[in-house]
Amino acid sequence: MHRLRVVSVAVAAAVALWAQARPEPVSSGAQLLTFHSSVDDSDQPYAVYLPETPAPGRKYPLVISLHSEESSYLLNLRQALGVSRPGAAVPADMRLFPAVRGIDYIVACPSARGSMGYRGIAEKDVYDVLDDLERRFPIDPARIYLTGVSMGGAGALRLALTRPDVWAGVAPVAAYDPPGADELAGNALNLPVRLYQGEHDPLVPVEIARAWQRRLLDAEAPAGYVEFPTVRHNAWDFAYRADAVYAWFDKQRRNLFPERVRFTTRSYRYAGAHWVHIDGLTPGERASIDARRFGPTEVRVETEGVDGFTLALDRVISTVTIDGSALRLRPAATISFQKIAGRWQRGNFTPAGKRPGAEGPIAEAVAARHIYVYGTVGASTAEELDARRLVAETASRWSTPPRSRLALTLPVKADSAVTPEDLDSADLVLFGTSQTNQIIANLAPSLPLALDPGAADYGLLFIAPAGKHYVLVSSGLPWWTGADESRGGGDPFAPRQLRLLQTFSDYILFKGSLSNVVAEGRFDRNWKVPTAAASKLGCRSAESPAHPLSCIQ
């Protein structure tokens, strides 16, 4: 009787550990869960597979899998577990999920709003799912893996290269080429990568995967490659068969303190990996650091485009050589450095002006919670007010043909309806000028640019910090005017509006349409128009009082 009670207590403890804060019982197998998103105050779904109820105190490995374009997280869970059937219907009722054997992993598939790539809001969803899983279940932090198919394969590769110390391994399958990720190959120095590809893939040419393996190997990253002869785009039917991906995951563990760290970035959003953090850079320009431990107390560092960095090691160091200059220091495990007048010295670099969370570019204003705001000031008729509202509503409609509907609701408000809570919690996309939008008028003294309200044939779009958040100001012609004929680039899977915004830097001024751009670029580190760019913009001055643009210097 006593033995039975001890066993019962142990089982109850295991179930409690498995469920943690969940109010309802949790069983093994496939099921649907949700997390609450701060982007639009919605409950977003994801599919998850749980192995058998764990032993007390055991931590489980986790695989996050990203679905393909025009597909779903429900199908992707089947694909990732090797139980999908080509052409078969995928019921939402998880009780009809096929039996899974031999996979002792938690496997989770985010919805990520549908087909919109894995940047901005969709990227945030992936990490929100990871946070939610770690709150609910006993996850082993050294065994968190990433995979994905097609669009999801590209997303997996990009997410892994921008935050390589989160993952113990990444397995992209039939992955599209993620735009702009090639310069990040060296970030995978300590991240095992295995690419899977069909030889005769008609959508993703096999040369893409081959080139990525060569690129990673040239960067000294541990990159494997599996190519399936005669297979087309459905490489996942073979990559996940017989638990092949999981057998490879079994061999990978995250190394918190590798001997060498290399990291390249253009943004404070992705500022370091493992024991290296870049504290100072110029947003938009390439910054890289290569740090290596030598012996028990020395580190050697090479930098490019870096103004400050921190080393946080698991043991004390007393000598740091930076760009060839040796600095002997009081021994410490965590040490910061800054460059002053071209020379490195010990000290904390504190960015001013552009800084983490306030660095641009334009697409950052729509990467999290944001509100589209039209102006009501001076609207003399209901028709004029409706026209202003329609512009804001057009910008907020990310679910447009030919894409399927996104699980995303972006609010539109009048300037008079924006609350203090909105200002405190959201980025704002503001339409109009200081003469038509009260919020722009309130912010005008601190904004770097302003368009004359009479410049009817111009369009101006720029991003700027405002308190804890961004404002994105659209004055004159809407930023999408003429985009279909003149603008390419951006993530190929992003909604049309977001994809266009991804092609802009910090500001753009055009006349008539985007086919006639007057100037575009990045603000300097103080959020001002650079001197060289100001002459190109030809901002209003005593010499040119009729110019449509004002620049605050």
Tab-separated table of C-alpha atoms in Angstrom, residues 202-526:
chain	number	residue	atom	x	y	z
A	202	PRO	CA	11.032	22.703	-59.670
A	203	LEU	CA	10.324	25.485	-57.136
A	204	VAL	CA	13.621	25.712	-55.264
A	205	PRO	CA	16.528	24.931	-57.590
A	206	VAL	CA	18.913	22.405	-56.111
A	207	GLU	CA	21.765	24.869	-56.668
A	208	ILE	CA	20.436	27.011	-53.792
A	209	ALA	CA	20.975	24.305	-51.178
A	210	ARG	CA	24.333	23.311	-52.663
A	211	ALA	CA	25.476	26.945	-52.618
A	212	TRP	CA	24.367	27.358	-49.010
A	213	GLN	CA	26.362	24.339	-47.892
A	214	ARG	CA	29.458	25.666	-49.681
A	215	ARG	CA	28.911	29.107	-48.162
A	216	LEU	CA	28.594	27.678	-44.658
A	217	LEU	CA	31.605	25.400	-45.036
A	218	ASP	CA	33.696	28.288	-46.385
A	219	ALA	CA	32.722	30.159	-43.199
A	220	GLU	CA	33.957	27.157	-41.152
A	221	ALA	CA	30.430	26.310	-40.008
A	222	PRO	CA	29.462	22.649	-39.460
A	223	ALA	CA	27.140	22.174	-42.451
A	224	GLY	CA	25.839	18.868	-43.758
A	225	TYR	CA	23.767	18.288	-46.855
A	226	VAL	CA	21.403	15.501	-47.904
A	227	GLU	CA	20.161	15.479	-51.482
A	228	PHE	CA	17.419	13.076	-52.532
A	229	PRO	CA	17.866	11.815	-56.117
A	230	THR	CA	14.850	12.284	-58.441
A	231	VAL	CA	12.822	13.936	-55.626
A	232	ARG	CA	10.967	17.179	-56.399
A	233	HIS	CA	9.799	19.818	-53.901
A	234	ASN	CA	8.428	17.297	-51.393
A	235	ALA	CA	11.811	16.623	-49.785
A	236	TRP	CA	10.083	16.575	-46.390
A	237	ASP	CA	8.517	13.214	-47.252
A	238	PHE	CA	12.043	11.807	-47.145
A	239	ALA	CA	13.855	14.068	-44.674
A	240	TYR	CA	11.523	13.204	-41.795
A	241	ARG	CA	11.011	9.579	-42.757
A	242	ALA	CA	12.308	6.953	-40.343
A	243	ASP	CA	13.175	9.683	-37.845
A	244	ALA	CA	16.257	10.723	-39.867
A	245	VAL	CA	16.186	14.375	-38.775
A	246	TYR	CA	15.642	13.403	-35.146
A	247	ALA	CA	18.556	10.954	-35.241
A	248	TRP	CA	20.724	13.884	-36.327
A	249	PHE	CA	19.230	16.171	-33.670
A	250	ASP	CA	20.068	13.520	-31.071
A	251	LYS	CA	23.767	14.195	-31.665
A	252	GLN	CA	23.592	17.981	-31.266
A	253	ARG	CA	23.851	20.013	-28.071
A	254	ARG	CA	24.024	23.777	-27.622
A	255	ASN	CA	27.448	24.972	-26.472
A	256	LEU	CA	27.107	28.013	-24.235
A	257	PHE	CA	30.812	28.853	-24.207
A	258	PRO	CA	32.511	27.787	-27.429
A	259	GLU	CA	36.183	28.582	-27.887
A	260	ARG	CA	35.493	30.958	-30.775
A	261	VAL	CA	32.530	33.199	-31.622
A	262	ARG	CA	31.956	35.000	-34.904
A	263	PHE	CA	28.992	37.289	-35.413
A	264	THR	CA	27.884	39.685	-38.141
A	265	THR	CA	24.899	42.016	-38.021
A	266	ARG	CA	23.517	45.327	-39.247
A	267	SER	CA	21.125	45.865	-36.351
A	268	TYR	CA	20.913	46.092	-32.579
A	269	ARG	CA	17.972	43.681	-32.823
A	270	TYR	CA	20.484	40.907	-33.461
A	271	ALA	CA	23.537	42.010	-31.507
A	272	GLY	CA	25.487	38.948	-30.468
A	273	ALA	CA	25.762	35.270	-29.675
A	274	HIS	CA	27.080	33.066	-26.893
A	275	TRP	CA	29.549	35.138	-24.830
A	276	VAL	CA	29.948	38.068	-27.236
A	277	HIS	CA	27.611	41.080	-27.447
A	278	ILE	CA	28.006	44.095	-29.750
A	279	ASP	CA	27.103	47.244	-27.801
A	280	GLY	CA	27.888	49.859	-30.445
A	281	LEU	CA	27.308	49.890	-34.205
A	282	THR	CA	25.872	52.041	-36.963
A	283	PRO	CA	22.427	50.608	-37.839
A	284	GLY	CA	22.275	49.566	-41.472
A	285	GLU	CA	26.036	49.168	-41.802
A	286	ARG	CA	27.839	45.860	-41.477
A	287	ALA	CA	29.330	45.175	-38.044
A	288	SER	CA	31.263	42.015	-37.282
A	289	ILE	CA	33.275	40.559	-34.441
A	290	ASP	CA	35.504	37.498	-34.235
A	291	ALA	CA	36.517	36.518	-30.681
A	292	ARG	CA	38.688	33.553	-29.738
A	293	ARG	CA	39.925	32.268	-26.399
A	294	PHE	CA	43.653	31.595	-26.086
A	295	GLY	CA	44.809	29.725	-23.030
A	296	PRO	CA	43.094	30.128	-19.675
A	297	THR	CA	43.083	33.940	-19.374
A	298	GLU	CA	43.413	35.511	-22.840
A	299	VAL	CA	40.930	36.467	-25.566
A	300	ARG	CA	41.797	37.862	-29.005
A	301	VAL	CA	39.221	39.925	-30.854
A	302	GLU	CA	38.990	41.280	-34.401
A	303	THR	CA	36.280	43.832	-35.189
A	304	GLU	CA	34.812	45.644	-38.161
A	305	GLY	CA	32.302	48.480	-37.831
A	306	VAL	CA	32.031	47.965	-34.051
A	307	ASP	CA	32.254	50.808	-31.492
A	308	GLY	CA	31.654	48.819	-28.326
A	309	PHE	CA	31.273	45.232	-27.165
A	310	THR	CA	31.036	43.037	-24.069
A	311	LEU	CA	32.577	39.654	-23.343
A	312	ALA	CA	30.749	37.513	-20.759
A	313	LEU	CA	32.685	34.309	-20.148
A	314	ASP	CA	32.541	31.378	-17.775
A	315	ARG	CA	36.013	32.153	-16.406
A	316	VAL	CA	38.116	35.218	-15.678
A	317	ILE	CA	40.401	36.750	-18.270
A	318	SER	CA	43.221	39.238	-17.813
A	319	THR	CA	44.440	39.932	-21.359
A	320	VAL	CA	42.341	40.993	-24.316
A	321	THR	CA	43.927	41.754	-27.673
A	322	ILE	CA	41.624	43.878	-29.860
A	323	ASP	CA	42.476	44.524	-33.505
A	324	GLY	CA	46.138	43.791	-32.729
A	325	SER	CA	46.461	45.907	-29.577
A	326	ALA	CA	46.873	44.070	-26.267
A	327	LEU	CA	45.158	45.347	-23.133
A	328	ARG	CA	46.123	43.936	-19.732
A	329	LEU	CA	43.239	44.125	-17.290
A	330	ARG	CA	42.175	43.368	-13.778
A	331	PRO	CA	40.909	39.768	-14.062
A	332	ALA	CA	37.167	39.495	-14.625
A	333	ALA	CA	34.706	37.210	-16.413
A	334	THR	CA	32.548	39.996	-17.852
A	335	ILE	CA	34.326	42.942	-19.454
A	336	SER	CA	33.136	45.739	-21.746
A	337	PHE	CA	35.143	47.797	-24.216
A	338	GLN	CA	34.560	50.965	-26.200
A	339	LYS	CA	36.448	52.673	-28.996
A	340	ILE	CA	37.360	56.303	-28.299
A	341	ALA	CA	39.240	58.377	-30.879
A	342	GLY	CA	40.053	55.206	-32.768
A	343	ARG	CA	41.559	53.375	-29.766
A	344	TRP	CA	40.052	50.575	-27.705
A	345	GLN	CA	39.817	50.883	-23.943
A	346	ARG	CA	37.893	49.266	-21.150
A	347	GLY	CA	34.482	50.829	-20.537
A	348	ASN	CA	30.797	50.554	-21.296
A	349	PHE	CA	29.607	51.907	-24.637
A	350	THR	CA	26.229	53.636	-24.325
A	351	PRO	CA	24.598	54.374	-27.683
A	352	ALA	CA	22.930	57.750	-28.072
A	353	GLY	CA	20.341	58.616	-30.680
A	354	LYS	CA	19.980	55.358	-32.562
A	355	ARG	CA	20.001	52.546	-30.026
A	356	PRO	CA	18.346	49.173	-29.348
A	357	GLY	CA	14.612	49.564	-30.014
A	358	ALA	CA	15.115	52.912	-31.755
A	359	GLU	CA	17.252	52.282	-34.820
A	360	GLY	CA	14.974	51.789	-37.861
A	361	PRO	CA	14.601	50.967	-40.680
A	362	ILE	CA	11.009	51.651	-41.759
A	363	ALA	CA	9.802	48.025	-41.511
A	364	GLU	CA	10.609	48.005	-37.788
A	365	ALA	CA	7.572	50.235	-37.186
A	366	VAL	CA	5.274	47.379	-38.241
A	367	ALA	CA	7.204	44.474	-36.687
A	368	ALA	CA	5.124	44.344	-33.497
A	369	ARG	CA	2.010	46.014	-32.093
A	370	HIS	CA	1.093	49.049	-34.221
A	371	ILE	CA	-1.903	51.244	-35.087
A	372	TYR	CA	-2.757	53.040	-38.335
A	373	VAL	CA	-3.824	56.615	-37.599
A	374	TYR	CA	-5.486	59.069	-39.991
A	375	GLY	CA	-5.845	62.774	-39.313
A	376	THR	CA	-9.117	64.563	-38.716
A	377	VAL	CA	-7.843	68.142	-38.409
A	378	GLY	CA	-9.242	70.472	-41.042
A	379	ALA	CA	-11.466	67.887	-42.748
A	380	SER	CA	-14.287	70.075	-44.033
A	381	THR	CA	-16.582	67.335	-45.330
A	382	ALA	CA	-17.526	63.777	-44.464
A	383	GLU	CA	-16.209	62.733	-47.857
A	384	GLU	CA	-12.769	64.161	-47.115
A	385	LEU	CA	-12.684	62.387	-43.754
A	386	ASP	CA	-13.728	59.114	-45.395
A	387	ALA	CA	-10.960	59.502	-47.965
A	388	ARG	CA	-8.370	59.945	-45.210
A	389	ARG	CA	-9.675	56.911	-43.349
A	390	LEU	CA	-9.611	54.831	-46.536
A	391	VAL	CA	-5.894	55.489	-47.020
A	392	ALA	CA	-5.146	54.200	-43.501
A	393	GLU	CA	-7.420	51.194	-43.975
A	394	THR	CA	-5.707	50.344	-47.263
A	395	ALA	CA	-2.345	50.299	-45.490
A	396	SER	CA	-3.703	48.053	-42.733
A	397	ARG	CA	-5.087	45.384	-45.072
A	398	TRP	CA	-2.304	42.840	-45.188
A	399	SER	CA	-4.643	40.008	-46.223
A	400	THR	CA	-4.824	40.698	-49.937
A	401	PRO	CA	-5.087	38.435	-53.000
A	402	PRO	CA	-3.481	36.215	-54.070
A	403	ARG	CA	-2.476	35.384	-50.508
A	404	SER	CA	-4.806	33.478	-48.206
A	405	ARG	CA	-6.264	35.382	-45.281
A	406	LEU	CA	-3.828	36.101	-42.486
A	407	ALA	CA	-4.724	35.581	-38.834
A	408	LEU	CA	-3.936	39.202	-38.116
A	409	THR	CA	-6.052	42.234	-37.254
A	410	LEU	CA	-4.383	45.633	-37.479
A	411	PRO	CA	-6.380	48.518	-35.957
A	412	VAL	CA	-7.186	51.820	-37.671
A	413	LYS	CA	-8.009	54.904	-35.599
A	414	ALA	CA	-8.627	58.600	-35.985
A	415	ASP	CA	-6.014	60.835	-34.374
A	416	SER	CA	-8.657	62.027	-31.922
A	417	ALA	CA	-9.329	58.433	-30.822
A	418	VAL	CA	-5.729	57.520	-29.958
A	419	THR	CA	-5.462	57.013	-26.193
A	420	PRO	CA	-2.555	57.410	-23.764
A	421	GLU	CA	-2.525	53.612	-23.525
A	422	ASP	CA	-2.069	53.413	-27.312
A	423	LEU	CA	0.851	55.803	-27.142
A	424	ASP	CA	2.383	53.730	-24.356
A	425	SER	CA	1.902	50.307	-25.945
A	426	ALA	CA	2.107	50.606	-29.729
A	427	ASP	CA	4.031	51.975	-32.665
A	428	LEU	CA	1.979	54.409	-34.752
A	429	VAL	CA	1.683	54.684	-38.531
A	430	LEU	CA	0.614	58.306	-39.028
A	431	PHE	CA	-0.968	59.671	-42.212
A	432	GLY	CA	-0.990	63.358	-43.078
A	433	THR	CA	1.015	66.391	-41.990
A	434	SER	CA	1.135	68.606	-38.924
A	435	GLN	CA	-1.751	70.566	-40.468
A	436	THR	CA	-4.033	67.520	-40.794
A	437	ASN	CA	-2.984	65.062	-38.069
A	438	GLN	CA	-2.867	66.211	-34.457
A	439	ILE	CA	-0.365	63.555	-33.382
A	440	ILE	CA	2.070	64.621	-36.110
A	441	ALA	CA	1.557	68.197	-34.978
A	442	ASN	CA	2.373	67.263	-31.382
A	443	LEU	CA	5.558	65.456	-32.460
A	444	ALA	CA	6.618	67.929	-35.167
A	445	PRO	CA	9.412	69.671	-33.205
A	446	SER	CA	11.232	66.355	-32.736
A	447	LEU	CA	10.674	64.822	-36.179
A	448	PRO	CA	13.589	64.903	-38.639
A	449	LEU	CA	11.512	65.682	-41.756
A	450	ALA	CA	8.279	67.404	-42.722
A	451	LEU	CA	6.443	67.709	-46.019
A	452	ASP	CA	4.751	70.933	-46.969
A	453	PRO	CA	0.975	70.298	-46.997
A	454	GLY	CA	0.746	71.964	-50.378
A	455	ALA	CA	3.152	69.497	-52.037
A	456	ALA	CA	0.363	67.467	-53.621
A	457	ASP	CA	2.598	65.647	-56.098
A	458	TYR	CA	5.133	64.385	-53.542
A	459	GLY	CA	5.160	61.426	-51.189
A	460	LEU	CA	7.262	61.256	-48.020
A	461	LEU	CA	7.668	58.284	-45.693
A	462	PHE	CA	10.028	58.145	-42.718
A	463	ILE	CA	10.493	56.439	-39.371
A	464	ALA	CA	11.421	58.178	-36.130
A	465	PRO	CA	11.485	57.338	-32.411
A	466	ALA	CA	8.770	58.749	-30.160
A	467	GLY	CA	9.108	57.860	-26.507
A	468	LYS	CA	9.331	54.089	-26.124
A	469	HIS	CA	8.068	53.416	-29.639
A	470	TYR	CA	8.347	54.289	-33.299
A	471	VAL	CA	6.222	56.527	-35.445
A	472	LEU	CA	6.066	55.987	-39.181
A	473	VAL	CA	4.947	59.181	-40.920
A	474	SER	CA	3.342	59.057	-44.368
A	475	SER	CA	2.751	62.513	-45.841
A	476	GLY	CA	1.436	63.415	-49.279
A	477	LEU	CA	1.060	60.541	-51.728
A	478	PRO	CA	0.746	57.108	-50.034
A	479	TRP	CA	4.012	55.193	-50.026
A	480	TRP	CA	2.631	52.475	-52.323
A	481	THR	CA	1.897	54.893	-55.184
A	482	GLY	CA	3.324	53.297	-58.325
A	483	ALA	CA	4.921	50.415	-56.431
A	484	ASP	CA	3.624	47.661	-58.729
A	485	GLU	CA	5.542	49.055	-61.689
A	486	SER	CA	8.710	50.224	-60.002
A	487	ARG	CA	9.597	48.439	-56.784
A	488	GLY	CA	10.927	44.961	-56.127
A	489	GLY	CA	12.719	43.205	-53.287
A	490	GLY	CA	11.704	42.302	-49.760
A	491	ASP	CA	10.732	38.887	-48.490
A	492	PRO	CA	8.936	37.100	-51.354
A	493	PHE	CA	6.413	35.605	-48.929
A	494	ALA	CA	5.570	38.797	-47.054
A	495	PRO	CA	2.177	40.451	-47.657
A	496	ARG	CA	2.357	43.090	-50.362
A	497	GLN	CA	2.297	46.052	-47.972
A	498	LEU	CA	4.953	44.598	-45.680
A	499	ARG	CA	7.150	43.456	-48.554
A	500	LEU	CA	7.199	46.992	-49.930
A	501	LEU	CA	8.079	48.488	-46.544
A	502	GLN	CA	10.990	46.035	-46.261
A	503	THR	CA	12.592	47.644	-49.322
A	504	PHE	CA	12.855	51.078	-47.691
A	505	SER	CA	15.577	52.380	-45.400
A	506	ASP	CA	14.748	55.151	-42.883
A	507	TYR	CA	13.191	57.646	-45.294
A	508	ILE	CA	12.084	57.998	-48.895
A	509	LEU	CA	10.889	61.040	-50.851
A	510	PHE	CA	9.379	60.584	-54.299
A	511	LYS	CA	7.589	62.741	-56.846
A	512	GLY	CA	4.520	61.437	-58.649
A	513	SER	CA	5.207	57.760	-57.905
A	514	LEU	CA	7.876	55.388	-56.647
A	515	SER	CA	9.243	55.273	-60.163
A	516	ASN	CA	10.606	58.774	-59.518
A	517	VAL	CA	12.473	58.668	-56.194
A	518	VAL	CA	14.070	61.966	-55.222
A	519	ALA	CA	16.061	60.546	-52.322
A	520	GLU	CA	16.082	57.701	-49.853
A	521	GLY	CA	18.462	56.405	-47.204
A	522	ARG	CA	19.250	56.132	-43.520
A	523	PHE	CA	19.291	58.874	-40.927
A	524	ASP	CA	22.567	59.353	-39.074
A	525	ARG	CA	23.092	58.008	-35.581
A	526	ASN	CA	21.389	61.111	-34.141
